[in-house]
């Protein structure tokens, strides 16, 4: 889990699930799908290596940590 009380974590990497959707790997151990599915979800940055690399180290609040969700035992959720 995140080391501070505000649950701020960083993006530590990306991988694809078995459907080819991108999953953001967070420093706390949680994972978050990041899809580009216009017009509903606009994240064109996730479709390119440069776009994903630009997000590495980005700080964000982990909603799963806020909820108290356990870290997946196998290290993945997709």
Backbone as JSON Lines, residues from 0, in Angstrom:
{"i":0,"aa":"X","n":[0.84,-1.17,0.0],"ca":[0.0,0.0,0.0],"c":[0.89,1.24,0.0]}
{"i":1,"aa":"X","n":[0.32,2.36,-0.37],"ca":[1.07,3.61,-0.43],"c":[1.65,3.92,0.94]}
{"i":2,"aa":"X","n":[2.77,4.6,0.95],"ca":[3.46,4.84,2.2],"c":[2.99,6.1,2.91]}
{"i":3,"aa":"X","n":[2.12,6.91,2.3],"ca":[1.65,8.12,2.97],"c":[0.15,8.08,3.13]}
{"i":4,"aa":"X","n":[-0.36,8.97,3.99],"ca":[-1.77,8.94,4.35],"c":[-2.7,9.38,3.23]}
{"i":5,"aa":"X","n":[-2.21,10.15,2.26],"ca":[-3.1,10.63,1.21],"c":[-3.22,9.65,0.04]}
{"i":6,"aa":"X","n":[-2.55,8.53,0.1],"ca":[-2.64,7.47,-0.91],"c":[-2.13,7.91,-2.28]}
{"i":7,"aa":"X","n":[-1.19,8.85,-2.27],"ca":[-0.57,9.27,-3.52],"c":[0.46,8.21,-3.91]}
{"i":8,"aa":"X","n":[0.36,7.75,-5.14],"ca":[1.26,6.74,-5.67],"c":[1.8,7.24,-7.01]}
{"i":9,"aa":"X","n":[2.71,6.49,-7.59],"ca":[3.23,6.85,-8.9],"c":[2.99,5.72,-9.89]}
{"i":10,"aa":"X","n":[2.97,6.09,-11.15],"ca":[2.85,5.11,-12.22],"c":[4.22,4.48,-12.41]}
{"i":11,"aa":"X","n":[4.3,3.16,-12.25],"ca":[5.59,2.49,-12.34],"c":[5.76,1.69,-13.63]}
{"i":12,"aa":"X","n":[4.7,1.52,-14.4],"ca":[4.83,0.79,-15.66],"c":[3.48,0.51,-16.28]}
{"i":13,"aa":"X","n":[3.52,-0.21,-17.38],"ca":[2.32,-0.61,-18.1],"c":[2.49,-2.04,-18.6]}
{"i":14,"aa":"X","n":[1.39,-2.73,-18.75],"ca":[1.38,-4.04,-19.41],"c":[0.02,-4.2,-20.07]}
{"i":15,"aa":"X","n":[-0.1,-5.21,-20.89],"ca":[-1.37,-5.48,-21.54],"c":[-2.01,-6.72,-20.95]}
{"i":16,"aa":"X","n":[-3.36,-6.69,-20.86],"ca":[-4.07,-7.88,-20.4],"c":[-4.27,-8.83,-21.57]}
{"i":17,"aa":"X","n":[-4.97,-9.92,-21.34],"ca":[-5.13,-10.93,-22.38],"c":[-5.99,-10.46,-23.55]}
{"i":18,"aa":"X","n":[-6.67,-9.34,-23.41],"ca":[-7.45,-8.76,-24.51],"c":[-6.71,-7.65,-25.24]}
{"i":19,"aa":"X","n":[-5.5,-7.33,-24.77],"ca":[-4.73,-6.27,-25.39],"c":[-5.01,-4.89,-24.82]}
{"i":20,"aa":"X","n":[-5.79,-4.81,-23.73],"ca":[-6.04,-3.53,-23.08],"c":[-4.86,-3.2,-22.17]}
{"i":21,"aa":"X","n":[-4.53,-1.92,-22.11],"ca":[-3.4,-1.5,-21.29],"c":[-3.8,-1.37,-19.83]}
{"i":22,"aa":"X","n":[-2.89,-1.79,-18.96],"ca":[-3.06,-1.7,-17.52],"c":[-1.91,-0.89,-16.97]}
{"i":23,"aa":"X","n":[-2.25,0.14,-16.19],"ca":[-1.26,0.97,-15.54],"c":[-0.85,0.28,-14.24]}
{"i":24,"aa":"X","n":[0.45,0.12,-14.04],"ca":[0.99,-0.49,-12.83],"c":[1.34,0.63,-11.85]}
{"i":25,"aa":"X","n":[0.84,0.54,-10.65],"ca":[1.04,1.59,-9.66],"c":[2.05,1.17,-8.61]}
{"i":26,"aa":"X","n":[2.74,2.15,-8.04],"ca":[3.8,1.86,-7.07],"c":[3.29,1.17,-5.81]}
{"i":27,"aa":"X","n":[2.0,1.27,-5.53],"ca":[1.43,0.62,-4.34],"c":[1.16,-0.87,-4.58]}
{"i":28,"aa":"X","n":[1.22,-1.3,-5.85],"ca":[0.94,-2.69,-6.18],"c":[-0.41,-2.89,-6.86]}
{"i":29,"aa":"X","n":[-1.27,-1.88,-6.8],"ca":[-2.55,-1.97,-7.5],"c":[-2.35,-1.76,-9.0]}
{"i":30,"aa":"X","n":[-3.38,-2.09,-9.76],"ca":[-3.38,-1.95,-11.21],"c":[-4.62,-1.18,-11.62]}
{"i":31,"aa":"X","n":[-4.54,-0.48,-12.75],"ca":[-5.71,0.23,-13.25],"c":[-5.73,0.17,-14.77]}
{"i":32,"aa":"X","n":[-6.83,-0.32,-15.33],"ca":[-6.97,-0.31,-16.78],"c":[-7.01,1.13,-17.28]}
{"i":33,"aa":"X","n":[-6.34,1.39,-18.38],"ca":[-6.37,2.69,-19.04],"c":[-6.66,2.43,-20.51]}
{"i":34,"aa":"X","n":[-7.89,2.68,-20.9],"ca":[-8.33,2.38,-22.26],"c":[-8.54,3.65,-23.06]}
{"i":35,"aa":"X","n":[-8.34,3.52,-24.36],"ca":[-8.68,4.58,-25.3],"c":[-9.83,4.05,-26.14]}
{"i":36,"aa":"X","n":[-11.04,4.5,-25.84],"ca":[-12.24,4.04,-26.54],"c":[-13.13,5.23,-26.86]}
{"i":37,"aa":"X","n":[-12.69,6.05,-27.85],"ca":[-13.49,7.22,-28.2],"c":[-14.86,6.81,-28.7]}
{"i":38,"aa":"X","n":[-15.89,7.59,-28.52],"ca":[-15.88,8.92,-27.91],"c":[-16.09,8.89,-26.4]}
{"i":39,"aa":"X","n":[-16.19,7.71,-25.82],"ca":[-16.5,7.6,-24.4],"c":[-15.29,7.83,-23.51]}
{"i":40,"aa":"X","n":[-14.17,7.25,-23.85],"ca":[-12.93,7.38,-23.07],"c":[-11.84,7.84,-24.03]}
{"i":41,"aa":"X","n":[-11.31,9.04,-23.81],"ca":[-10.3,9.61,-24.69],"c":[-8.93,9.61,-24.01]}
{"i":42,"aa":"X","n":[-8.15,8.61,-24.3],"ca":[-6.78,8.5,-23.79],"c":[-5.87,8.07,-24.93]}
{"i":43,"aa":"X","n":[-5.71,8.92,-25.94],"ca":[-4.87,8.52,-27.08],"c":[-3.42,8.25,-26.68]}
{"i":44,"aa":"X","n":[-2.97,8.84,-25.57],"ca":[-1.59,8.65,-25.13],"c":[-1.28,7.18,-24.82]}
{"i":45,"aa":"X","n":[-2.29,6.4,-24.45],"ca":[-2.04,5.01,-24.06],"c":[-1.72,4.13,-25.27]}
{"i":46,"aa":"X","n":[-1.99,4.61,-26.47],"ca":[-1.8,3.79,-27.67],"c":[-0.37,3.79,-28.2]}
{"i":47,"aa":"X","n":[0.5,4.66,-27.66],"ca":[1.88,4.72,-28.16],"c":[2.88,4.53,-27.03]}
{"i":48,"aa":"X","n":[4.03,3.95,-27.34],"ca":[5.07,3.83,-26.31],"c":[5.49,5.18,-25.74]}
{"i":49,"aa":"X","n":[5.63,6.2,-26.59],"ca":[6.01,7.53,-26.1],"c":[4.95,8.08,-25.14]}
{"i":50,"aa":"X","n":[3.69,7.88,-25.47],"ca":[2.61,8.36,-24.61],"c":[2.63,7.69,-23.25]}
{"i":51,"aa":"X","n":[2.82,6.36,-23.25],"ca":[2.88,5.64,-21.97],"c":[4.13,6.03,-21.19]}
{"i":52,"aa":"X","n":[5.27,6.13,-21.87],"ca":[6.52,6.5,-21.19],"c":[6.42,7.88,-20.55]}
{"i":53,"aa":"X","n":[5.68,8.78,-21.17],"ca":[5.51,10.13,-20.62],"c":[4.75,10.11,-19.31]}
{"i":54,"aa":"X","n":[3.99,9.07,-19.05],"ca":[3.21,8.97,-17.81],"c":[3.96,8.26,-16.69]}
{"i":55,"aa":"X","n":[5.1,7.65,-16.99],"ca":[5.88,6.97,-15.94],"c":[6.31,7.99,-14.89]}
{"i":56,"aa":"X","n":[6.13,7.65,-13.64],"ca":[6.48,8.54,-12.54],"c":[5.4,9.54,-12.18]}
{"i":57,"aa":"X","n":[4.32,9.58,-12.96],"ca":[3.2,10.48,-12.68],"c":[2.6,10.16,-11.32]}
{"i":58,"aa":"X","n":[2.36,11.18,-10.52],"ca":[1.72,10.99,-9.21],"c":[0.21,11.06,-9.37]}
{"i":59,"aa":"X","n":[-0.47,10.15,-8.69],"ca":[-1.93,10.18,-8.68],"c":[-2.43,9.53,-7.4]}
{"i":60,"aa":"X","n":[-3.7,9.72,-7.12],"ca":[-4.29,9.12,-5.93],"c":[-4.87,7.75,-6.31]}
{"i":61,"aa":"X","n":[-4.52,6.74,-5.54],"ca":[-5.01,5.39,-5.82],"c":[-6.37,5.18,-5.14]}
{"i":62,"aa":"X","n":[-7.41,5.09,-5.96],"ca":[-8.76,4.88,-5.44],"c":[-8.86,3.53,-4.73]}
{"i":63,"aa":"X","n":[-8.14,2.54,-5.23],"ca":[-8.18,1.22,-4.59],"c":[-7.57,1.26,-3.19]}
{"i":64,"aa":"X","n":[-6.5,2.05,-3.0],"ca":[-5.93,2.23,-1.67],"c":[-6.92,2.95,-0.77]}
{"i":65,"aa":"X","n":[-7.58,3.97,-1.31],"ca":[-8.57,4.72,-0.53],"c":[-9.68,3.82,-0.03]}
{"i":66,"aa":"X","n":[-10.08,2.85,-0.87],"ca":[-11.15,1.91,-0.48],"c":[-10.64,0.82,0.45]}
{"i":67,"aa":"X","n":[-9.32,0.69,0.56],"ca":[-8.75,-0.37,1.38],"c":[-8.69,-1.71,0.67]}
{"i":68,"aa":"X","n":[-8.74,-1.68,-0.67],"ca":[-8.67,-2.92,-1.44],"c":[-7.32,-3.61,-1.27]}
{"i":69,"aa":"X","n":[-7.33,-4.93,-1.17],"ca":[-6.05,-5.65,-1.05],"c":[-5.27,-5.59,-2.37]}
{"i":70,"aa":"X","n":[-3.98,-5.76,-2.25],"ca":[-3.13,-5.85,-3.43],"c":[-3.35,-7.23,-4.04]}
{"i":71,"aa":"X","n":[-3.54,-7.33,-5.36],"ca":[-3.74,-8.65,-5.98],"c":[-2.57,-9.59,-5.67]}
{"i":72,"aa":"X","n":[-2.88,-10.8,-5.26],"ca":[-1.84,-11.77,-4.89],"c":[-0.95,-12.14,-6.08]}
{"i":73,"aa":"X","n":[-1.54,-12.2,-7.27],"ca":[-0.75,-12.58,-8.45],"c":[-0.15,-11.37,-9.14]}
{"i":74,"aa":"X","n":[-0.39,-10.19,-8.61],"ca":[0.2,-9.0,-9.18],"c":[-0.5,-8.48,-10.42]}
{"i":75,"aa":"X","n":[-1.69,-9.03,-10.71],"ca":[-2.41,-8.53,-11.88],"c":[-3.91,-8.64,-11.66]}
{"i":76,"aa":"X","n":[-4.63,-7.88,-12.46],"ca":[-6.09,-7.93,-12.33],"c":[-6.78,-7.99,-13.68]}
{"i":77,"aa":"X","n":[-6.07,-8.43,-14.67],"ca":[-6.72,-8.47,-15.98],"c":[-6.44,-9.74,-16.64]}
